[in-house]
XYZ file of N, CA and C in Angstrom:
288
model
N 0.849 -1.162 0.000
C 0.000 0.000 0.000
C 0.902 1.235 0.000
N 0.673 2.171 -0.951
C 1.521 3.360 -1.016
C 1.035 4.425 -0.023
N 1.790 5.482 0.107
C 1.494 6.495 1.134
C 0.194 7.245 0.841
N -0.148 7.453 -0.433
C -1.404 8.130 -0.778
C -2.599 7.301 -0.320
N -2.536 6.004 -0.518
C -3.626 5.120 -0.099
C -3.759 5.123 1.417
N -2.623 5.151 2.113
C -2.658 5.176 3.568
C -3.306 6.470 4.080
N -2.993 7.572 3.432
C -3.566 8.863 3.837
C -5.072 8.847 3.621
N -5.507 8.371 2.477
C -6.939 8.316 2.174
C -7.655 7.382 3.147
N -7.076 6.227 3.404
C -7.662 5.274 4.353
C -7.720 5.885 5.753
N -6.684 6.582 6.161
C -6.657 7.248 7.468
C -7.718 8.327 7.579
N -7.907 9.106 6.509
C -8.927 10.156 6.514
C -10.321 9.558 6.590
N -10.553 8.476 5.861
C -11.857 7.813 5.888
C -12.137 7.244 7.276
N -11.141 6.629 7.882
C -11.312 6.071 9.221
C -11.596 7.180 10.225
N -10.878 8.293 10.131
C -11.098 9.418 11.032
C -12.501 9.991 10.859
N -12.975 10.064 9.630
C -14.326 10.565 9.372
C -15.363 9.641 9.994
N -15.185 8.333 9.839
C -16.121 7.383 10.436
C -16.118 7.473 11.960
N -14.951 7.606 12.555
C -14.861 7.748 14.007
C -15.560 9.040 14.438
N -15.363 10.125 13.683
C -16.014 11.396 13.990
C -17.528 11.297 13.926
N -18.043 10.623 12.913
C -19.487 10.419 12.790
C -19.996 9.599 13.959
N -19.280 8.554 14.309
C -19.689 7.703 15.436
C -19.735 8.479 16.742
N -18.714 9.266 17.010
C -18.682 10.071 18.235
C -19.812 11.095 18.209
N -20.041 11.695 17.054
C -21.124 12.660 16.917
C -22.469 12.046 17.213
N -22.687 10.812 16.774
C -23.950 10.136 17.035
C -24.110 9.808 18.514
N -23.010 9.499 19.168
C -23.075 9.158 20.590
C -23.356 10.368 21.475
N -22.825 11.514 21.111
C -22.960 12.694 21.964
C -24.008 13.691 21.449
N -24.718 13.342 20.387
C -25.713 14.250 19.819
C -26.835 14.498 20.822
N -27.248 15.767 20.970
C -28.296 16.084 21.940
C -29.696 15.703 21.450
N -29.851 15.418 20.189
C -31.162 15.113 19.627
C -31.122 13.750 18.939
N -32.323 13.238 18.674
C -32.397 11.985 17.923
C -32.029 12.254 16.468
N -31.848 11.208 15.722
C -31.510 11.347 14.304
C -32.572 12.100 13.529
N -33.853 11.779 13.795
C -34.945 12.466 13.105
C -34.948 13.960 13.433
N -34.736 14.272 14.717
C -34.702 15.680 15.119
C -33.515 16.402 14.494
N -32.380 15.747 14.480
C -31.177 16.341 13.904
C -31.368 16.608 12.418
N -31.918 15.618 11.705
C -32.172 15.807 10.279
C -33.187 16.918 10.045
N -34.215 16.985 10.877
C -35.231 18.033 10.757
C -34.611 19.406 11.000
N -33.802 19.513 12.050
C -33.122 20.782 12.343
C -32.196 21.182 11.205
N -31.451 20.214 10.701
C -30.541 20.473 9.593
C -31.308 20.950 8.366
N -32.438 20.288 8.078
C -33.280 20.660 6.938
C -33.805 22.090 7.102
N -34.290 22.424 8.311
C -34.814 23.766 8.559
C -33.741 24.830 8.415
N -32.573 24.569 8.979
C -31.477 25.534 8.883
C -31.017 25.706 7.437
N -30.951 24.586 6.712
C -30.553 24.648 5.307
C -31.561 25.453 4.501
N -32.854 25.211 4.727
C -33.885 25.966 4.018
C -33.825 27.448 4.378
N -33.580 27.744 5.649
C -33.478 29.136 6.083
C -32.319 29.843 5.390
N -31.177 29.191 5.354
C -30.005 29.772 4.696
C -30.263 29.952 3.205
N -30.866 28.948 2.577
C -31.163 29.040 1.143
C -32.122 30.191 0.868
N -33.145 30.344 1.715
C -34.096 31.437 1.520
C -33.439 32.798 1.690
N -32.550 32.919 2.688
C -31.841 34.190 2.873
C -30.939 34.494 1.679
N -30.274 33.474 1.153
C -29.425 33.687 -0.023
C -30.244 34.108 -1.230
N -31.377 33.435 -1.443
C -32.240 33.789 -2.579
C -32.782 35.210 -2.441
N -33.167 35.576 -1.214
C -33.661 36.937 -0.981
C -32.561 37.958 -1.260
N -31.358 37.683 -0.783
C -30.237 38.600 -1.019
C -29.943 38.725 -2.508
N -29.954 37.603 -3.212
C -29.704 37.644 -4.658
C -30.794 38.426 -5.374
N -32.051 38.201 -4.980
C -33.173 38.900 -5.618
C -33.066 40.403 -5.342
N -32.792 40.778 -4.086
C -32.681 42.197 -3.733
C -31.514 42.854 -4.451
N -30.375 42.172 -4.491
C -29.217 42.727 -5.192
C -29.485 42.828 -6.682
N -30.233 41.875 -7.228
C -30.603 41.948 -8.640
C -31.452 43.171 -8.912
N -32.386 43.460 -7.990
C -33.214 44.668 -8.135
C -32.350 45.915 -8.046
N -31.420 45.922 -7.091
C -30.538 47.079 -6.938
C -29.715 47.307 -8.194
N -29.193 46.240 -8.773
C -28.413 46.361 -10.001
C -29.296 46.876 -11.126
N -30.511 46.339 -11.219
C -31.439 46.781 -12.257
C -31.794 48.254 -12.084
N -32.067 48.662 -10.840
C -32.389 50.065 -10.572
C -31.213 50.966 -10.911
N -30.020 50.557 -10.526
C -28.825 51.351 -10.805
C -28.603 51.469 -12.306
N -28.774 50.367 -13.028
C -28.617 50.392 -14.480
C -29.630 51.339 -15.101
N -30.864 51.281 -14.617
C -31.913 52.158 -15.127
C -31.571 53.622 -14.868
N -31.073 53.911 -13.663
C -30.670 55.284 -13.335
C -29.543 55.763 -14.240
N -28.558 54.904 -14.459
C -27.428 55.265 -15.325
C -27.926 55.505 -16.755
N -28.808 54.637 -17.232
C -29.343 54.802 -18.589
C -30.100 56.122 -18.711
N -30.895 56.455 -17.686
C -31.626 57.725 -17.709
C -30.669 58.913 -17.723
N -29.613 58.844 -16.915
C -28.625 59.929 -16.889
C -27.908 60.075 -18.229
N -27.594 58.954 -18.853
C -26.920 59.004 -20.162
C -27.848 59.637 -21.196
N -29.122 59.240 -21.188
C -30.089 59.827 -22.136
C -30.235 61.323 -21.908
N -30.330 61.706 -20.651
C -30.478 63.124 -20.328
C -29.256 63.916 -20.784
N -28.077 63.395 -20.486
C -26.844 64.072 -20.883
C -26.739 64.152 -22.401
N -27.123 63.086 -23.086
C -27.105 63.076 -24.552
C -28.037 64.161 -25.095
N -29.248 64.227 -24.544
C -30.211 65.219 -25.030
C -29.730 66.642 -24.758
N -29.098 66.865 -23.602
C -28.544 68.187 -23.309
C -27.434 68.537 -24.293
N -26.548 67.577 -24.535
C -25.445 67.823 -25.473
C -25.985 68.069 -26.877
N -26.987 67.295 -27.263
C -27.596 67.455 -28.587
C -28.202 68.852 -28.721
N -28.908 69.299 -27.680
C -29.482 70.647 -27.708
C -28.411 71.711 -27.783
N -27.328 71.532 -27.034
C -26.228 72.495 -27.050
C -25.582 72.559 -28.431
N -25.352 71.400 -29.029
C -24.726 71.366 -30.356
C -25.630 72.028 -31.379
N -26.942 71.762 -31.319
C -27.884 72.398 -32.258
C -27.878 73.909 -32.074
N -27.868 74.352 -30.817
C -27.854 75.785 -30.528
C -26.589 76.437 -31.079
N -25.463 75.800 -30.843
C -24.191 76.344 -31.344
C -24.144 76.319 -32.869
N -24.689 75.266 -33.471
C -24.715 75.188 -34.934
C -25.589 76.294 -35.506
N -26.737 76.546 -34.892
C -27.617 77.630 -35.371
C -26.942 78.987 -35.193
N -26.252 79.159 -34.066
C -25.536 80.407 -33.825
C -24.444 80.605 -34.882
N -23.698 79.555 -35.162
C -22.644 79.623 -36.180
C -23.238 79.910 -37.556
N -24.369 79.275 -37.847
C -25.037 79.473 -39.142
C -25.458 80.938 -39.289
N -26.023 81.514 -38.216
C -26.477 82.900 -38.307
C -25.265 83.844 -38.447
N -24.146 83.547 -37.796
C -22.943 84.360 -37.946
C -22.416 84.285 -39.379
N -22.485 83.090 -39.958
C -22.018 82.917 -41.347
C -22.903 83.703 -42.302
N -24.204 83.712 -42.019
C -25.123 84.465 -42.896
C -24.875 85.954 -42.756
N -24.525 86.433 -41.547
C -24.215 87.849 -41.370
C -22.971 88.253 -42.140
N -21.979 87.382 -42.162
C -20.732 87.666 -42.830
C -20.912 87.619 -44.347
N -21.768 86.732 -44.818
C -21.920 86.546 -46.255
C -22.765 87.571 -46.883
């Protein structure tokens, strides 16, 4: 048996011993422990889903705000350019 196999076998044995000790000193029955584990897992999953959903909304809102600001800035720049072009056009007509 090579050293890698010995390490894997040792880890498996340690895990089994840990499970056995855990079962002996567990404050609840197996059904209660599984039920508690299930409830905690569902609670954590629900909190994660809520956080993801809320952050998704925040990202969407932020994107919408940025898009609105870009449109507004574009329209302001467009108006400024048109105004300057008309001013330049009228100056050219005065000179001509």
